[in-house]
CSV table of C-alpha atoms in Angstrom, one decimal:
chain,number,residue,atom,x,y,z
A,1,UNK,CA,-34.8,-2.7,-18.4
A,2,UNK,CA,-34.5,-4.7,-21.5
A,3,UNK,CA,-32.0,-2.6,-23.2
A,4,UNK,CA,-29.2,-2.8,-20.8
A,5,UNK,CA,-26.6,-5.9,-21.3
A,6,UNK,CA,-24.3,-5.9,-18.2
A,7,UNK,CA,-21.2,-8.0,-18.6
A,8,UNK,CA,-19.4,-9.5,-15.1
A,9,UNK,CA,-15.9,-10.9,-14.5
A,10,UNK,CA,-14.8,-9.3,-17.8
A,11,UNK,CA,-11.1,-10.3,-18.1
A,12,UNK,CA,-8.5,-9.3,-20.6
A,13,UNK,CA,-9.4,-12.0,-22.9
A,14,UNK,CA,-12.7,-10.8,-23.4
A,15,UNK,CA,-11.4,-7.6,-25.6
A,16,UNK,CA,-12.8,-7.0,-28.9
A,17,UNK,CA,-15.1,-5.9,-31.2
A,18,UNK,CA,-18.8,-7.0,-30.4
A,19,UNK,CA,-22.5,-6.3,-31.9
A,20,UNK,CA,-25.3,-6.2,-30.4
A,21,UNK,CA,-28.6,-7.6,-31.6
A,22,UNK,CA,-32.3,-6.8,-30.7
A,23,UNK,CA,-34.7,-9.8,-31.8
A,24,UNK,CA,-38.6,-9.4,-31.1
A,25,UNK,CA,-39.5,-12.9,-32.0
A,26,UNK,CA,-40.1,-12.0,-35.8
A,27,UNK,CA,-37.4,-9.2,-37.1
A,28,UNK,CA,-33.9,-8.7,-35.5
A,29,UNK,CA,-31.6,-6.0,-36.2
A,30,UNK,CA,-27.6,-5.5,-35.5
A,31,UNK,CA,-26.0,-2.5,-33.9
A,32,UNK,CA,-22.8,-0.8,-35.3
A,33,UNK,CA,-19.9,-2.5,-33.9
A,34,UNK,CA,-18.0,-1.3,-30.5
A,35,UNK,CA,-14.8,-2.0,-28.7
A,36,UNK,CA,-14.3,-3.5,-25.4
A,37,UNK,CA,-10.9,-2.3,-24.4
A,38,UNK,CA,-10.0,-4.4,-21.0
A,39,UNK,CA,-7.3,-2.8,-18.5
A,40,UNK,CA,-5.3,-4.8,-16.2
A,41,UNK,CA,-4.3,-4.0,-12.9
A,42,UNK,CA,-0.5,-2.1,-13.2
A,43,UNK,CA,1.0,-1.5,-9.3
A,44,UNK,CA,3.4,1.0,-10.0
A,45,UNK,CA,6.2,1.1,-7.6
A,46,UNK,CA,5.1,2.7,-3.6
A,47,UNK,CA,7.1,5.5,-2.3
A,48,UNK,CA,7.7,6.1,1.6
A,49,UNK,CA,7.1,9.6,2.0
A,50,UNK,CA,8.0,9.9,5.3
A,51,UNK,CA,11.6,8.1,5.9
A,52,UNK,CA,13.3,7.8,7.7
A,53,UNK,CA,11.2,6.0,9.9
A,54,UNK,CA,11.3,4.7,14.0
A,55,UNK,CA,10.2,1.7,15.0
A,56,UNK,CA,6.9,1.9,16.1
A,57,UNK,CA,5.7,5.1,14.9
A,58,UNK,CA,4.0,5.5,11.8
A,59,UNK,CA,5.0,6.1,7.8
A,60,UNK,CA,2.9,7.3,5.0
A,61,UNK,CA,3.1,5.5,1.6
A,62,UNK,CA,2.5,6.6,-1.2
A,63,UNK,CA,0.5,3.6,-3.2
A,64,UNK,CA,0.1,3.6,-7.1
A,65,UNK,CA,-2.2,1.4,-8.9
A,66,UNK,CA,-4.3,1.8,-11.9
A,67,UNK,CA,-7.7,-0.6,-12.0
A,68,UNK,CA,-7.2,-2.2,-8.5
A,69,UNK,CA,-10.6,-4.0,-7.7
A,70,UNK,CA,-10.5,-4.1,-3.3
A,71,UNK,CA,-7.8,-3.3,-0.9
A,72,UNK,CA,-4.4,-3.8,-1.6
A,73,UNK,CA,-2.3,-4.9,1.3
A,74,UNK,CA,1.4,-3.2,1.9
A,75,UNK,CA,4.0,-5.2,3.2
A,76,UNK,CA,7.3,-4.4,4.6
A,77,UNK,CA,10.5,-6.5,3.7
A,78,UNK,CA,13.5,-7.2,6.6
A,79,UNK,CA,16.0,-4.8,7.5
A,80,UNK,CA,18.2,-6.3,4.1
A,81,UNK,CA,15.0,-5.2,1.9
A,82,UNK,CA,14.4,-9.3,1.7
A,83,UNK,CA,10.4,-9.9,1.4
A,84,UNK,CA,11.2,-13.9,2.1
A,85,UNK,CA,8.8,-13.4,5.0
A,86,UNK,CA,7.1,-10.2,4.6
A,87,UNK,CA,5.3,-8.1,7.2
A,88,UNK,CA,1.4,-6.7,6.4
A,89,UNK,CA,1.4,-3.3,7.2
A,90,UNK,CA,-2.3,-3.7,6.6
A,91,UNK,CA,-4.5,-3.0,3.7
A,92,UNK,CA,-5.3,0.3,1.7
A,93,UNK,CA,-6.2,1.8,-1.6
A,94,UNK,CA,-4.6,3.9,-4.4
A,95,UNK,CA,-3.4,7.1,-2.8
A,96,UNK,CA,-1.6,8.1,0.2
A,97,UNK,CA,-2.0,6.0,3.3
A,98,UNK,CA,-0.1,5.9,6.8
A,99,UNK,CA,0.7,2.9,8.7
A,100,UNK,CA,2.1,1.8,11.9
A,101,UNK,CA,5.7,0.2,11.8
A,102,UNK,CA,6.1,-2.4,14.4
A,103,UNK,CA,7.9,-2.1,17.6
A,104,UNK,CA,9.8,-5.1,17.3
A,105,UNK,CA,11.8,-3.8,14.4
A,106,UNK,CA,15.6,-4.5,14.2
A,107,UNK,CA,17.1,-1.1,13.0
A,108,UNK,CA,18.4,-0.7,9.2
A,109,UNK,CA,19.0,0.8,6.2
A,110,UNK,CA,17.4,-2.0,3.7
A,111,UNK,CA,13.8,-1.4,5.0
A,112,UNK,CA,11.7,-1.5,2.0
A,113,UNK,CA,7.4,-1.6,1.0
A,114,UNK,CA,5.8,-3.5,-2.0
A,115,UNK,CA,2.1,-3.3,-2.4
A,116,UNK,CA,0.3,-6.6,-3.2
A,117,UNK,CA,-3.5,-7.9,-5.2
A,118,UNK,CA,-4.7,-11.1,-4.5
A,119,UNK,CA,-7.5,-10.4,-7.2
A,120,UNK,CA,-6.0,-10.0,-9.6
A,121,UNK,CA,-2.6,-11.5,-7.8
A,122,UNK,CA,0.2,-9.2,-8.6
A,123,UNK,CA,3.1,-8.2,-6.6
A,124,UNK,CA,4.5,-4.6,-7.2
A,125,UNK,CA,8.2,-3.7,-7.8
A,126,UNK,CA,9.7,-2.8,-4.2
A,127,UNK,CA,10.1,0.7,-2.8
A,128,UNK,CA,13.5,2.7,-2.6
A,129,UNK,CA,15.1,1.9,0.8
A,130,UNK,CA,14.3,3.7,3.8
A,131,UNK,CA,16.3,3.8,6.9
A,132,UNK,CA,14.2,2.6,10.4
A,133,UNK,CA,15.6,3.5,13.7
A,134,UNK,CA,14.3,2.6,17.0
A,135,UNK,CA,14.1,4.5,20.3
A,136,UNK,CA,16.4,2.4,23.0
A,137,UNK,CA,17.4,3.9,26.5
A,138,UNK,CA,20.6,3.5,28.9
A,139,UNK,CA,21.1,3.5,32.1
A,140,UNK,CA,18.7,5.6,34.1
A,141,UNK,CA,17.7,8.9,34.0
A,142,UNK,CA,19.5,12.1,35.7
A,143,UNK,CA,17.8,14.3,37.7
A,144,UNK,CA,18.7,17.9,38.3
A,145,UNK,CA,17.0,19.8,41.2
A,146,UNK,CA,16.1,17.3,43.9
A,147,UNK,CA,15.4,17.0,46.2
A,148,UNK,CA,13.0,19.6,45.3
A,149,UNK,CA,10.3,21.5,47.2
A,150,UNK,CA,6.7,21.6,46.4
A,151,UNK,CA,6.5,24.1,43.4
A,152,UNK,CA,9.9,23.7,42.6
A,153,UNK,CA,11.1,22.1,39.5
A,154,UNK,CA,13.4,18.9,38.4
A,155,UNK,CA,14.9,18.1,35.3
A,156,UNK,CA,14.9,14.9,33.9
A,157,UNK,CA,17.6,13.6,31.2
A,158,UNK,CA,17.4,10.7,29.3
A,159,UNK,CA,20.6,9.5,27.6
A,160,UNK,CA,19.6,7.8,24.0
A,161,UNK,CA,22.5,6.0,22.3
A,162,UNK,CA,23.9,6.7,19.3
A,163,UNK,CA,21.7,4.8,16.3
A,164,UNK,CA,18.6,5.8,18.8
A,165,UNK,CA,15.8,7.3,17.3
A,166,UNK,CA,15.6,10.1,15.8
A,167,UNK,CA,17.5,8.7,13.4
């Protein structure tokens, strides 16, 4: 189709007003002019929706971007809300999105998200902080009702700590 122009890798430098001219070897003619508006990627700032949060279970964020080109990945700062060393949650798109908090996680109050574009590479502002809790067990468990007969029932009590999860 010889009257389609398609323009790649436009970038914000590329704004402005353009013509267009058809040529046919022996007359030419010129369009009216048009503007080419360029919008950059703008990461607003991600919300946890679900906080607080336990180690290992998962959180839905809520991830804000206007003109994002492929996945964004959301990464998850230290208990401080420090991203020195950040942790991928794993990648999403504009919208909601759950992921899977790590079991490893050192409870806190400071947890917070950012979301992050390689292409363009932009960084969003960080999330409010969230508290994440983990589950942690003492001693063993009780048992009421043994020894029990077949078709009987026991009871089993497991004493979580204070801090524990949930929360």
């Amino acid at each position: 189709d010889k009257r389609t122009l398609t323009l790649t890798n436009v970038q914000p430098t590329d704004a402005g007003q353009y013509y267009c001219e058809i040529w046919n070897g022996h007359t030419s003619v010129w369009s009216q002019p048009f503007t080419l508006r360029v919008t950059t990627l703008d990461l607003g700032t991600p919300r946890v929706l679900s906080a607080p949060a336990c180690a290992g279970q998962p959180i839905t964020v809520s991830i804000l971007a206007k003109c994002s080109g492929s996945g964004l990945e959301v990464q998850l700062s230290n208990p401080l809300g420090s991203f020195a060393n950040p942790t991928s949650l794993g990648t999403a798109v504009p919208g909601t999105a759950s992921f899977t908090l790590p079991t490893n996680l050192a409870p806190g109050t400071g947890y917070r998200v950012r979301v992050m574009s390689t292409a363009p590479a932009q960084i969003s502002p960080p999330s409010a902080p969230f508290r994440v809790g983990f589950i942690r067990l003492t001693g063993a468990p009780s048992l009421t009702g043994v020894p029990v007969c077949r078709g009987g029932q026991v009871t089993v009590r497991l004493d979580l700590p204070e801090g524990s999860c949930p929360f």
